[in-house]
mmCIF file of C-alpha atoms in Angstrom:
data_model
loop_
_atom_site.group_PDB
_atom_site.id
_atom_site.type_symbol
_atom_site.label_atom_id
_atom_site.label_comp_id
_atom_site.label_asym_id
_atom_site.label_seq_id
_atom_site.Cartn_x
_atom_site.Cartn_y
_atom_site.Cartn_z
ATOM 1 C CA UNK A 785 -32.549 30.228 -64.639
ATOM 2 C CA UNK A 786 -30.391 33.335 -64.784
ATOM 3 C CA UNK A 787 -33.107 34.994 -66.874
ATOM 4 C CA UNK A 788 -35.854 33.859 -64.472
ATOM 5 C CA UNK A 789 -33.949 35.051 -61.402
ATOM 6 C CA UNK A 790 -33.026 38.394 -62.956
ATOM 7 C CA UNK A 791 -36.657 39.202 -63.746
ATOM 8 C CA UNK A 792 -38.107 37.453 -60.642
ATOM 9 C CA UNK A 793 -40.436 35.417 -62.845
ATOM 10 C CA UNK A 794 -40.995 32.330 -60.711
ATOM 11 C CA UNK A 795 -43.614 32.786 -58.007
ATOM 12 C CA UNK A 796 -42.195 33.157 -54.503
ATOM 13 C CA UNK A 797 -44.545 30.422 -53.273
ATOM 14 C CA UNK A 798 -42.728 27.809 -55.391
ATOM 15 C CA UNK A 799 -39.914 26.018 -53.525
ATOM 16 C CA UNK A 800 -39.367 23.051 -55.841
ATOM 17 C CA UNK A 801 -36.140 22.577 -57.835
ATOM 18 C CA UNK A 802 -34.764 26.010 -56.910
ATOM 19 C CA UNK A 803 -31.509 27.111 -55.300
ATOM 20 C CA UNK A 804 -31.675 28.055 -51.611
ATOM 21 C CA UNK A 805 -35.117 26.411 -51.393
ATOM 22 C CA UNK A 806 -36.225 22.928 -50.396
ATOM 23 C CA UNK A 807 -39.043 20.931 -48.862
ATOM 24 C CA UNK A 808 -37.645 22.053 -45.493
ATOM 25 C CA UNK A 809 -37.903 25.772 -46.298
ATOM 26 C CA UNK A 810 -41.449 25.286 -47.600
ATOM 27 C CA UNK A 811 -42.497 23.294 -44.533
ATOM 28 C CA UNK A 812 -41.000 25.866 -42.153
ATOM 29 C CA UNK A 813 -43.053 28.647 -43.742
ATOM 30 C CA UNK A 814 -46.223 26.571 -44.086
ATOM 31 C CA UNK A 815 -46.267 25.240 -40.535
ATOM 32 C CA UNK A 816 -45.443 28.729 -39.234
ATOM 33 C CA UNK A 817 -48.542 30.109 -40.974
ATOM 34 C CA UNK A 818 -50.747 27.362 -39.582
ATOM 35 C CA UNK A 819 -49.310 27.493 -36.047
ATOM 36 C CA UNK A 820 -49.594 31.278 -35.862
ATOM 37 C CA UNK A 821 -53.244 31.087 -36.920
ATOM 38 C CA UNK A 822 -53.956 28.490 -34.228
ATOM 39 C CA UNK A 823 -52.169 30.691 -31.705
ATOM 40 C CA UNK A 824 -54.547 33.518 -32.616
ATOM 41 C CA UNK A 825 -57.601 31.303 -32.140
ATOM 42 C CA UNK A 826 -58.305 31.063 -35.848
ATOM 43 C CA UNK A 827 -59.615 28.204 -37.945
ATOM 44 C CA UNK A 828 -57.792 27.345 -41.161
ATOM 45 C CA UNK A 829 -59.256 25.098 -43.833
ATOM 46 C CA UNK A 830 -56.364 23.583 -45.786
ATOM 47 C CA UNK A 831 -56.824 21.680 -49.040
ATOM 48 C CA UNK A 832 -54.177 19.246 -50.240
ATOM 49 C CA UNK A 833 -54.383 19.271 -54.043
ATOM 50 C CA UNK A 834 -53.352 16.333 -56.196
ATOM 51 C CA UNK A 835 -52.619 16.555 -59.916
ATOM 52 C CA UNK A 836 -53.193 13.472 -62.038
ATOM 53 C CA UNK A 837 -49.811 12.560 -63.597
ATOM 54 C CA UNK A 838 -48.833 16.217 -63.708
ATOM 55 C CA UNK A 839 -45.487 15.932 -65.518
ATOM 56 C CA UNK A 840 -46.922 13.602 -68.175
ATOM 57 C CA UNK A 841 -49.854 15.838 -69.059
ATOM 58 C CA UNK A 842 -48.086 19.091 -69.906
ATOM 59 C CA UNK A 843 -49.005 19.968 -73.535
ATOM 60 C CA UNK A 844 -45.850 21.098 -75.295
ATOM 61 C CA UNK A 845 -47.359 23.796 -77.490
ATOM 62 C CA UNK A 846 -49.059 25.465 -74.527
ATOM 63 C CA UNK A 847 -45.780 25.267 -72.631
ATOM 64 C CA UNK A 848 -44.001 26.921 -75.567
ATOM 65 C CA UNK A 849 -46.520 29.770 -75.501
ATOM 66 C CA UNK A 850 -45.817 30.353 -71.807
ATOM 67 C CA UNK A 851 -42.064 30.297 -72.371
ATOM 68 C CA UNK A 852 -42.464 32.937 -75.059
ATOM 69 C CA UNK A 853 -44.563 35.031 -72.657
ATOM 70 C CA UNK A 854 -41.765 34.832 -70.089
ATOM 71 C CA UNK A 855 -39.232 36.118 -72.636
ATOM 72 C CA UNK A 856 -37.714 32.791 -73.710
ATOM 73 C CA UNK A 857 -37.845 33.082 -77.497
ATOM 74 C CA UNK A 858 -35.927 32.633 -80.738
ATOM 75 C CA UNK A 859 -33.193 30.005 -80.972
ATOM 76 C CA UNK A 860 -33.408 29.260 -77.247
ATOM 77 C CA UNK A 861 -37.089 28.375 -77.564
ATOM 78 C CA UNK A 862 -36.359 26.210 -80.602
ATOM 79 C CA UNK A 863 -33.721 24.273 -78.673
ATOM 80 C CA UNK A 864 -36.220 23.729 -75.874
ATOM 81 C CA UNK A 865 -38.821 22.515 -78.405
ATOM 82 C CA UNK A 866 -36.325 19.906 -79.592
ATOM 83 C CA UNK A 867 -35.576 18.921 -76.005
ATOM 84 C CA UNK A 868 -39.296 18.451 -75.292
ATOM 85 C CA UNK A 869 -39.502 15.644 -77.845
ATOM 86 C CA UNK A 870 -37.901 13.376 -75.272
ATOM 87 C CA UNK A 871 -38.672 14.732 -71.816
ATOM 88 C CA UNK A 872 -40.004 17.721 -69.852
ATOM 89 C CA UNK A 873 -37.516 18.989 -67.306
ATOM 90 C CA UNK A 874 -38.442 20.131 -63.772
ATOM 91 C CA UNK A 875 -37.699 23.799 -64.506
ATOM 92 C CA UNK A 876 -39.993 23.802 -67.541
ATOM 93 C CA UNK A 877 -42.740 22.285 -65.409
ATOM 94 C CA UNK A 878 -42.328 25.074 -62.844
ATOM 95 C CA UNK A 879 -42.810 27.615 -65.614
ATOM 96 C CA UNK A 880 -45.891 25.825 -66.884
ATOM 97 C CA UNK A 881 -47.688 25.963 -63.536
ATOM 98 C CA UNK A 882 -46.145 29.292 -62.499
ATOM 99 C CA UNK A 883 -49.383 31.239 -62.940
ATOM 100 C CA UNK A 884 -51.425 28.771 -60.883
ATOM 101 C CA UNK A 885 -50.734 30.885 -57.777
ATOM 102 C CA UNK A 886 -52.244 33.926 -59.502
ATOM 103 C CA UNK A 887 -55.628 32.223 -59.713
ATOM 104 C CA UNK A 888 -56.277 32.307 -55.972
ATOM 105 C CA UNK A 889 -56.828 34.930 -53.295
ATOM 106 C CA UNK A 890 -55.956 32.373 -50.598
ATOM 107 C CA UNK A 891 -52.354 31.476 -49.688
ATOM 108 C CA UNK A 892 -50.968 28.714 -51.903
ATOM 109 C CA UNK A 893 -47.833 26.674 -51.222
ATOM 110 C CA UNK A 894 -46.099 24.874 -54.088
ATOM 111 C CA UNK A 895 -43.310 22.356 -54.351
ATOM 112 C CA UNK A 896 -43.343 21.349 -58.017
ATOM 113 C CA UNK A 897 -46.858 19.888 -58.330
ATOM 114 C CA UNK A 898 -47.388 19.365 -54.577
ATOM 115 C CA UNK A 899 -49.923 22.083 -53.817
ATOM 116 C CA UNK A 900 -51.532 23.278 -50.608
ATOM 117 C CA UNK A 901 -54.306 25.878 -50.592
ATOM 118 C CA UNK A 902 -55.540 27.310 -47.287
ATOM 119 C CA UNK A 903 -57.562 30.146 -45.815
ATOM 120 C CA UNK A 904 -58.675 31.493 -42.437
ATOM 121 C CA UNK A 905 -62.348 30.620 -41.947
ATOM 122 C CA UNK A 906 -64.191 33.098 -39.732
ATOM 123 C CA UNK A 907 -67.592 32.895 -41.391
ATOM 124 C CA UNK A 908 -69.451 31.132 -44.187
ATOM 125 C CA UNK A 909 -68.295 33.816 -46.629
ATOM 126 C CA UNK A 910 -64.663 32.772 -46.094
ATOM 127 C CA UNK A 911 -65.521 29.186 -46.963
ATOM 128 C CA UNK A 912 -67.324 30.441 -50.059
ATOM 129 C CA UNK A 913 -64.206 32.404 -51.062
ATOM 130 C CA UNK A 914 -62.078 29.272 -50.684
ATOM 131 C CA UNK A 915 -64.458 27.330 -52.937
ATOM 132 C CA UNK A 916 -64.298 30.179 -55.463
ATOM 133 C CA UNK A 917 -60.515 29.769 -55.469
ATOM 134 C CA UNK A 918 -61.023 26.088 -56.231
ATOM 135 C CA UNK A 919 -63.394 27.032 -59.048
ATOM 136 C CA UNK A 920 -60.771 29.335 -60.563
ATOM 137 C CA UNK A 921 -58.171 26.573 -60.313
ATOM 138 C CA UNK A 922 -60.541 24.247 -62.152
ATOM 139 C CA UNK A 923 -60.872 26.829 -64.932
ATOM 140 C CA UNK A 924 -57.073 27.055 -65.042
ATOM 141 C CA UNK A 925 -56.741 23.279 -65.371
ATOM 142 C CA UNK A 926 -59.257 23.242 -68.228
ATOM 143 C CA UNK A 927 -57.474 26.080 -70.030
ATOM 144 C CA UNK A 928 -54.067 24.441 -69.685
ATOM 145 C CA UNK A 929 -55.113 20.783 -70.044
ATOM 146 C CA UNK A 930 -54.051 19.738 -66.559
ATOM 147 C CA UNK A 931 -56.234 17.703 -64.236
ATOM 148 C CA UNK A 932 -56.851 17.535 -60.487
ATOM 149 C CA UNK A 933 -57.703 14.150 -59.007
ATOM 150 C CA UNK A 934 -60.582 14.876 -56.566
ATOM 151 C CA UNK A 935 -60.408 11.399 -55.058
ATOM 152 C CA UNK A 936 -56.909 12.217 -53.756
ATOM 153 C CA UNK A 937 -57.551 15.836 -52.743
ATOM 154 C CA UNK A 938 -58.224 16.235 -49.015
ATOM 155 C CA UNK A 939 -59.442 18.911 -46.617
ATOM 156 C CA UNK A 940 -57.951 19.430 -43.139
ATOM 157 C CA UNK A 941 -59.821 21.792 -40.830
ATOM 158 C CA UNK A 942 -57.053 23.049 -38.545
ATOM 159 C CA UNK A 943 -58.462 24.560 -35.383
ATOM 160 C CA UNK A 944 -58.667 24.355 -31.589
ATOM 161 C CA UNK A 945 -62.275 25.553 -31.561
ATOM 162 C CA UNK A 946 -64.904 23.310 -30.006
ATOM 163 C CA UNK A 947 -67.447 24.267 -32.636
ATOM 164 C CA UNK A 948 -65.604 24.970 -35.873
ATOM 165 C CA UNK A 949 -67.345 26.094 -39.037
ATOM 166 C CA UNK A 950 -68.012 22.963 -41.056
ATOM 167 C CA UNK A 951 -67.865 23.492 -44.804
ATOM 168 C CA UNK A 952 -67.928 21.286 -47.872
ATOM 169 C CA UNK A 953 -65.589 21.857 -50.793
ATOM 170 C CA UNK A 954 -65.761 20.258 -54.202
ATOM 171 C CA UNK A 955 -63.733 19.657 -57.354
ATOM 172 C CA UNK A 956 -65.297 18.374 -60.582
ATOM 173 C CA UNK A 957 -68.630 18.186 -58.788
ATOM 174 C CA UNK A 958 -67.256 15.774 -56.164
ATOM 175 C CA UNK A 959 -67.161 16.666 -52.490
ATOM 176 C CA UNK A 960 -63.633 16.490 -51.097
ATOM 177 C CA UNK A 961 -62.912 14.175 -48.212
ATOM 178 C CA UNK A 962 -62.458 15.885 -44.849
ATOM 179 C CA UNK A 963 -59.655 14.223 -42.859
ATOM 180 C CA UNK A 964 -58.178 14.753 -39.402
ATOM 181 C CA UNK A 965 -54.708 14.869 -40.905
ATOM 182 C CA UNK A 966 -52.892 14.643 -44.202
ATOM 183 C CA UNK A 967 -49.376 14.491 -45.608
ATOM 184 C CA UNK A 968 -47.701 17.475 -47.243
ATOM 185 C CA UNK A 969 -44.120 17.030 -48.460
ATOM 186 C CA UNK A 970 -43.811 13.803 -46.412
ATOM 187 C CA UNK A 971 -44.811 15.486 -43.142
ATOM 188 C CA UNK A 972 -48.147 14.533 -41.573
ATOM 189 C CA UNK A 973 -50.111 17.609 -40.543
ATOM 190 C CA UNK A 974 -53.034 16.981 -38.208
ATOM 191 C CA UNK A 975 -55.953 19.225 -37.280
ATOM 192 C CA UNK A 976 -54.271 20.494 -34.098
ATOM 193 C CA UNK A 977 -50.655 20.454 -35.334
ATOM 194 C CA UNK A 978 -49.602 18.031 -32.592
ATOM 195 C CA UNK A 979 -47.214 16.141 -34.907
ATOM 196 C CA UNK A 980 -48.099 12.970 -32.965
ATOM 197 C CA UNK A 981 -48.951 10.975 -36.073
ATOM 198 C CA UNK A 982 -45.913 12.228 -37.940
ATOM 199 C CA UNK A 983 -43.574 11.240 -35.099
ATOM 200 C CA UNK A 984 -45.187 7.785 -34.803
ATOM 201 C CA UNK A 985 -44.995 7.224 -38.561
ATOM 202 C CA UNK A 986 -41.384 8.423 -38.701
ATOM 203 C CA UNK A 987 -40.338 6.186 -35.808
ATOM 204 C CA UNK A 988 -42.042 3.175 -37.415
ATOM 205 C CA UNK A 989 -40.370 3.764 -40.760
ATOM 206 C CA UNK A 990 -36.961 4.183 -39.119
ATOM 207 C CA UNK A 991 -37.464 1.037 -37.015
ATOM 208 C CA UNK A 992 -38.336 -0.921 -40.149
ATOM 209 C CA UNK A 993 -35.116 0.235 -41.821
ATOM 210 C CA UNK A 994 -33.155 -0.608 -38.690
ATOM 211 C CA UNK A 995 -34.718 -4.085 -38.627
ATOM 212 C CA UNK A 996 -33.580 -4.584 -42.214
ATOM 213 C CA UNK A 997 -30.010 -3.731 -41.190
ATOM 214 C CA UNK A 998 -30.192 -6.133 -38.261
ATOM 215 C CA UNK A 999 -31.322 -8.963 -40.523
ATOM 216 C CA UNK A 1000 -28.553 -8.411 -43.039
ATOM 217 C CA UNK A 1001 -25.574 -6.856 -41.274
ATOM 218 C CA UNK A 1002 -25.394 -8.533 -37.867
ATOM 219 C CA UNK A 1003 -21.967 -10.035 -38.557
ATOM 220 C CA UNK A 1004 -20.460 -6.816 -39.936
ATOM 221 C CA UNK A 1005 -17.823 -4.820 -38.023
ATOM 222 C CA UNK A 1006 -19.062 -2.098 -35.665
ATOM 223 C CA UNK A 1007 -17.878 0.782 -37.844
ATOM 224 C CA UNK A 1008 -19.798 -0.549 -40.858
ATOM 225 C CA UNK A 1009 -23.000 -0.951 -38.839
ATOM 226 C CA UNK A 1010 -22.581 2.538 -37.398
ATOM 227 C CA UNK A 1011 -22.098 4.029 -40.853
ATOM 228 C CA UNK A 1012 -25.208 2.227 -42.125
ATOM 229 C CA UNK A 1013 -27.305 3.595 -39.247
ATOM 230 C CA UNK A 1014 -26.064 7.135 -39.840
ATOM 231 C CA UNK A 1015 -26.605 6.877 -43.602
ATOM 232 C CA UNK A 1016 -29.831 4.876 -43.906
ATOM 233 C CA UNK A 1017 -31.790 5.273 -40.662
ATOM 234 C CA UNK A 1018 -30.963 8.568 -38.989
ATOM 235 C CA UNK A 1019 -31.866 10.665 -42.083
ATOM 236 C CA UNK A 1020 -35.407 9.254 -41.794
ATOM 237 C CA UNK A 1021 -35.589 10.523 -38.211
ATOM 238 C CA UNK A 1022 -34.213 13.946 -39.139
ATOM 239 C CA UNK A 1023 -35.914 14.762 -42.444
ATOM 240 C CA UNK A 1024 -37.134 18.407 -42.218
ATOM 241 C CA UNK A 1025 -36.807 18.147 -38.436
ATOM 242 C CA UNK A 1026 -36.452 21.911 -38.011
ATOM 243 C CA UNK A 1027 -40.041 22.299 -39.231
ATOM 244 C CA UNK A 1028 -41.735 19.708 -37.000
ATOM 245 C CA UNK A 1029 -39.361 19.318 -34.021
ATOM 246 C CA UNK A 1030 -41.578 17.858 -31.243
ATOM 247 C CA UNK A 1031 -41.703 19.312 -27.749
ATOM 248 C CA UNK A 1032 -43.603 16.669 -25.767
ATOM 249 C CA UNK A 1033 -41.613 14.066 -23.819
ATOM 250 C CA UNK A 1034 -43.626 11.257 -25.393
ATOM 251 C CA UNK A 1035 -42.732 12.256 -28.935
ATOM 252 C CA UNK A 1036 -39.113 13.079 -28.094
ATOM 253 C CA UNK A 1037 -38.630 9.713 -26.368
ATOM 254 C CA UNK A 1038 -40.285 7.853 -29.237
ATOM 255 C CA UNK A 1039 -37.595 9.117 -31.587
ATOM 256 C CA UNK A 1040 -34.736 8.642 -29.116
ATOM 257 C CA UNK A 1041 -35.844 5.026 -28.623
ATOM 258 C CA UNK A 1042 -34.986 4.302 -32.246
ATOM 259 C CA UNK A 1043 -31.450 5.583 -31.719
ATOM 260 C CA UNK A 1044 -31.099 3.480 -28.581
ATOM 261 C CA UNK A 1045 -32.145 0.372 -30.555
ATOM 262 C CA UNK A 1046 -29.588 1.356 -33.179
ATOM 263 C CA UNK A 1047 -26.898 1.505 -30.479
ATOM 264 C CA UNK A 1048 -27.732 -2.091 -29.489
ATOM 265 C CA UNK A 1049 -27.416 -3.124 -33.119
ATOM 266 C CA UNK A 1050 -24.095 -1.347 -33.616
ATOM 267 C CA UNK A 1051 -22.638 -2.679 -30.358
ATOM 268 C CA UNK A 1052 -24.139 -6.133 -30.890
ATOM 269 C CA UNK A 1053 -25.239 -6.113 -27.253
ATOM 270 C CA UNK A 1054 -28.766 -7.407 -26.674
ATOM 271 C CA UNK A 1055 -28.469 -8.237 -22.982
ATOM 272 C CA UNK A 1056 -31.520 -6.970 -21.109
ATOM 273 C CA UNK A 1057 -29.313 -5.673 -18.304
ATOM 274 C CA UNK A 1058 -27.212 -3.508 -20.633
ATOM 275 C CA UNK A 1059 -27.908 0.232 -20.697
ATOM 276 C CA UNK A 1060 -28.757 1.545 -24.162
ATOM 277 C CA UNK A 1061 -28.241 5.103 -22.945
ATOM 278 C CA UNK A 1062 -24.670 4.172 -21.982
ATOM 279 C CA UNK A 1063 -24.167 2.571 -25.397
ATOM 280 C CA UNK A 1064 -25.268 5.796 -27.104
ATOM 281 C CA UNK A 1065 -22.852 7.756 -24.904
ATOM 282 C CA UNK A 1066 -19.971 5.328 -25.572
ATOM 283 C CA UNK A 1067 -20.547 5.677 -29.308
ATOM 284 C CA UNK A 1068 -20.358 9.451 -28.916
ATOM 285 C CA UNK A 1069 -23.778 9.982 -30.477
ATOM 286 C CA UNK A 1070 -25.540 13.195 -29.632
ATOM 287 C CA UNK A 1071 -29.225 12.896 -28.608
ATOM 288 C CA UNK A 1072 -31.501 13.485 -31.581
ATOM 289 C CA UNK A 1073 -33.216 16.352 -29.757
ATOM 290 C CA UNK A 1074 -29.876 18.177 -29.428
ATOM 291 C CA UNK A 1075 -29.121 17.535 -33.104
ATOM 292 C CA UNK A 1076 -32.455 19.155 -33.998
ATOM 293 C CA UNK A 1077 -31.595 22.147 -31.791
ATOM 294 C CA UNK A 1078 -28.295 22.550 -33.615
ATOM 295 C CA UNK A 1079 -30.050 22.187 -36.968
ATOM 296 C CA UNK A 1080 -32.368 25.053 -35.992
ATOM 297 C CA UNK A 1081 -29.414 27.260 -35.101
ATOM 298 C CA UNK A 1082 -27.755 26.460 -38.419
ATOM 299 C CA UNK A 1083 -31.012 27.265 -40.228
ATOM 300 C CA UNK A 1084 -31.183 30.662 -38.485
ATOM 301 C CA UNK A 1085 -27.606 31.317 -39.578
ATOM 302 C CA UNK A 1086 -28.438 30.352 -43.170
ATOM 303 C CA UNK A 1087 -31.567 32.515 -43.272
ATOM 304 C CA UNK A 1088 -29.954 35.582 -41.714
ATOM 305 C CA UNK A 1089 -26.980 35.265 -44.089
ATOM 306 C CA UNK A 1090 -29.255 34.928 -47.134
ATOM 307 C CA UNK A 1091 -28.267 31.327 -47.816
ATOM 308 C CA UNK A 1092 -31.914 30.227 -47.638
ATOM 309 C CA UNK A 1093 -34.588 32.033 -49.622
ATOM 310 C CA UNK A 1094 -36.650 33.107 -46.600
ATOM 311 C CA UNK A 1095 -36.683 36.841 -46.015
ATOM 312 C CA UNK A 1096 -35.019 37.389 -42.604
ATOM 313 C CA UNK A 1097 -36.550 40.853 -42.096
ATOM 314 C CA UNK A 1098 -39.981 39.204 -41.976
ATOM 315 C CA UNK A 1099 -39.191 36.935 -39.040
ATOM 316 C CA UNK A 1100 -36.009 38.148 -37.306
ATOM 317 C CA UNK A 1101 -36.123 41.557 -35.634
ATOM 318 C CA UNK A 1102 -32.901 42.562 -33.822
ATOM 319 C CA UNK A 1103 -33.362 43.245 -30.121
ATOM 320 C CA UNK A 1104 -29.814 44.108 -29.079
ATOM 321 C CA UNK A 1105 -26.317 44.449 -30.496
ATOM 322 C CA UNK A 1106 -23.393 43.282 -28.421
ATOM 323 C CA UNK A 1107 -19.668 42.733 -28.886
ATOM 324 C CA UNK A 1108 -19.802 39.670 -26.638
ATOM 325 C CA UNK A 1109 -21.402 36.362 -27.505
ATOM 326 C CA UNK A 1110 -24.138 36.799 -30.070
ATOM 327 C CA UNK A 1111 -23.616 39.759 -32.354
ATOM 328 C CA UNK A 1112 -27.389 40.050 -32.573
ATOM 329 C CA UNK A 1113 -30.244 38.819 -30.464
ATOM 330 C CA UNK A 1114 -33.752 38.776 -31.863
ATOM 331 C CA UNK A 1115 -37.107 39.755 -30.449
ATOM 332 C CA UNK A 1116 -39.051 36.695 -29.375
ATOM 333 C CA UNK A 1117 -42.577 36.544 -30.867
ATOM 334 C CA UNK A 1118 -45.444 36.547 -28.383
ATOM 335 C CA UNK A 1119 -46.922 33.057 -28.119
ATOM 336 C CA UNK A 1120 -50.183 32.036 -26.476
ATOM 337 C CA UNK A 1121 -49.961 28.324 -27.193
ATOM 338 C CA UNK A 1122 -47.285 25.621 -27.203
ATOM 339 C CA UNK A 1123 -48.105 24.869 -30.843
ATOM 340 C CA UNK A 1124 -46.730 28.242 -31.898
ATOM 341 C CA UNK A 1125 -44.163 28.545 -29.107
ATOM 342 C CA UNK A 1126 -42.390 25.399 -30.318
ATOM 343 C CA UNK A 1127 -42.784 26.043 -34.044
ATOM 344 C CA UNK A 1128 -39.617 26.966 -35.918
ATOM 345 C CA UNK A 1129 -39.287 30.752 -35.640
ATOM 346 C CA UNK A 1130 -40.157 31.258 -31.930
ATOM 347 C CA UNK A 1131 -38.206 28.183 -30.793
ATOM 348 C CA UNK A 1132 -35.199 28.876 -33.034
ATOM 349 C CA UNK A 1133 -35.008 32.511 -31.908
ATOM 350 C CA UNK A 1134 -35.141 31.379 -28.292
ATOM 351 C CA UNK A 1135 -32.243 28.950 -28.905
ATOM 352 C CA UNK A 1136 -30.284 31.587 -30.809
ATOM 353 C CA UNK A 1137 -30.639 34.155 -28.035
ATOM 354 C CA UNK A 1138 -29.453 31.600 -25.472
ATOM 355 C CA UNK A 1139 -26.482 30.468 -27.528
ATOM 356 C CA UNK A 1140 -23.229 31.862 -26.013
ATOM 357 C CA UNK A 1141 -20.753 30.788 -28.667
ATOM 358 C CA UNK A 1142 -18.880 33.443 -30.652
ATOM 359 C CA UNK A 1143 -19.481 31.101 -33.588
ATOM 360 C CA UNK A 1144 -22.617 33.141 -34.192
ATOM 361 C CA UNK A 1145 -20.397 35.716 -35.886
ATOM 362 C CA UNK A 1146 -18.667 33.059 -37.988
ATOM 363 C CA UNK A 1147 -17.975 33.906 -41.626
ATOM 364 C CA UNK A 1148 -19.198 30.563 -43.022
ATOM 365 C CA UNK A 1149 -21.710 27.835 -42.261
ATOM 366 C CA UNK A 1150 -18.936 25.355 -41.502
ATOM 367 C CA UNK A 1151 -17.269 27.759 -39.097
ATOM 368 C CA UNK A 1152 -20.595 28.314 -37.383
ATOM 369 C CA UNK A 1153 -21.173 24.572 -37.059
ATOM 370 C CA UNK A 1154 -17.775 24.182 -35.422
ATOM 371 C CA UNK A 1155 -18.908 26.605 -32.742
ATOM 372 C CA UNK A 1156 -21.826 24.354 -31.806
ATOM 373 C CA UNK A 1157 -21.723 21.263 -29.610
ATOM 374 C CA UNK A 1158 -20.166 18.405 -31.599
ATOM 375 C CA UNK A 1159 -22.413 16.129 -33.627
ATOM 376 C CA UNK A 1160 -21.620 12.530 -34.484
#
């Protein structure tokens, strides 16, 4: 990895199994691209690509040839050959598919083998160019003995236009299914980026986990039940929340309702006259919406202090410098639509500029967190 980092070998679009990168960083960048395009009145055709048993199909000799190309040779390569007799590690897989991004002219997002290909569609020629990218990817898979599964590849036409350009895309001679929404890195992305389906699915999954706890831990002490909620249920509600944080009251309340049910479970109070909001307050739990706000502020801190591999100069442009409060405020991007206004960068910058705490000049993430409203 030291060799790969020194020579900047791994494609910047790959966020899997790499330091300072995660599904959250990839989702932030991906959703920003899509939301900004919608804000500009564009149509984006996005194709979710599915490899058939990707890790199992990597041919070792072809992998060895790529490692040699990337400067991994001699005794080091021989040790890796011996290692490959038992298993292929995640880093070796990243190297094997590293040149996949070079086959396309359209933006490509990668997290290990989870791939998303998308392009702005303004005319039929753009759709043709996107299909040509798919054709080049199919040549790549033939050359390197990988295989896309067309039955699991899907097309989402993301647009607010009343009459979008309808196009058909194919892999292996099979037309890809056009869907109103699909899942990328466990986040459901719909054709208008409303996040309604994702919020509903997340709330349902969290409620199911909470129901499991109720069935099995009803007689446990309050502190044990609270710890189980915070460990097993709340992470479901907060996974990559900075990327998809909802702004409508309906979606916000749908998530908060899960926490209120959890408060009943922890308190063991199921009387219909009891206030769940009061239970949440008595437990000292912060509303989930506020926790997401704090998570956005922490993410801004991480990005601007180079703790996350997202280039801050691309998204954060200093507006003022002050010795009081924030050391730096950032220019707020112009937004025409709520979809973009409430996506990560515009909403996080707005929160950052409003944040009065001197913790914004903290010298560590933990110190910065201490300057925020307490989370429990």
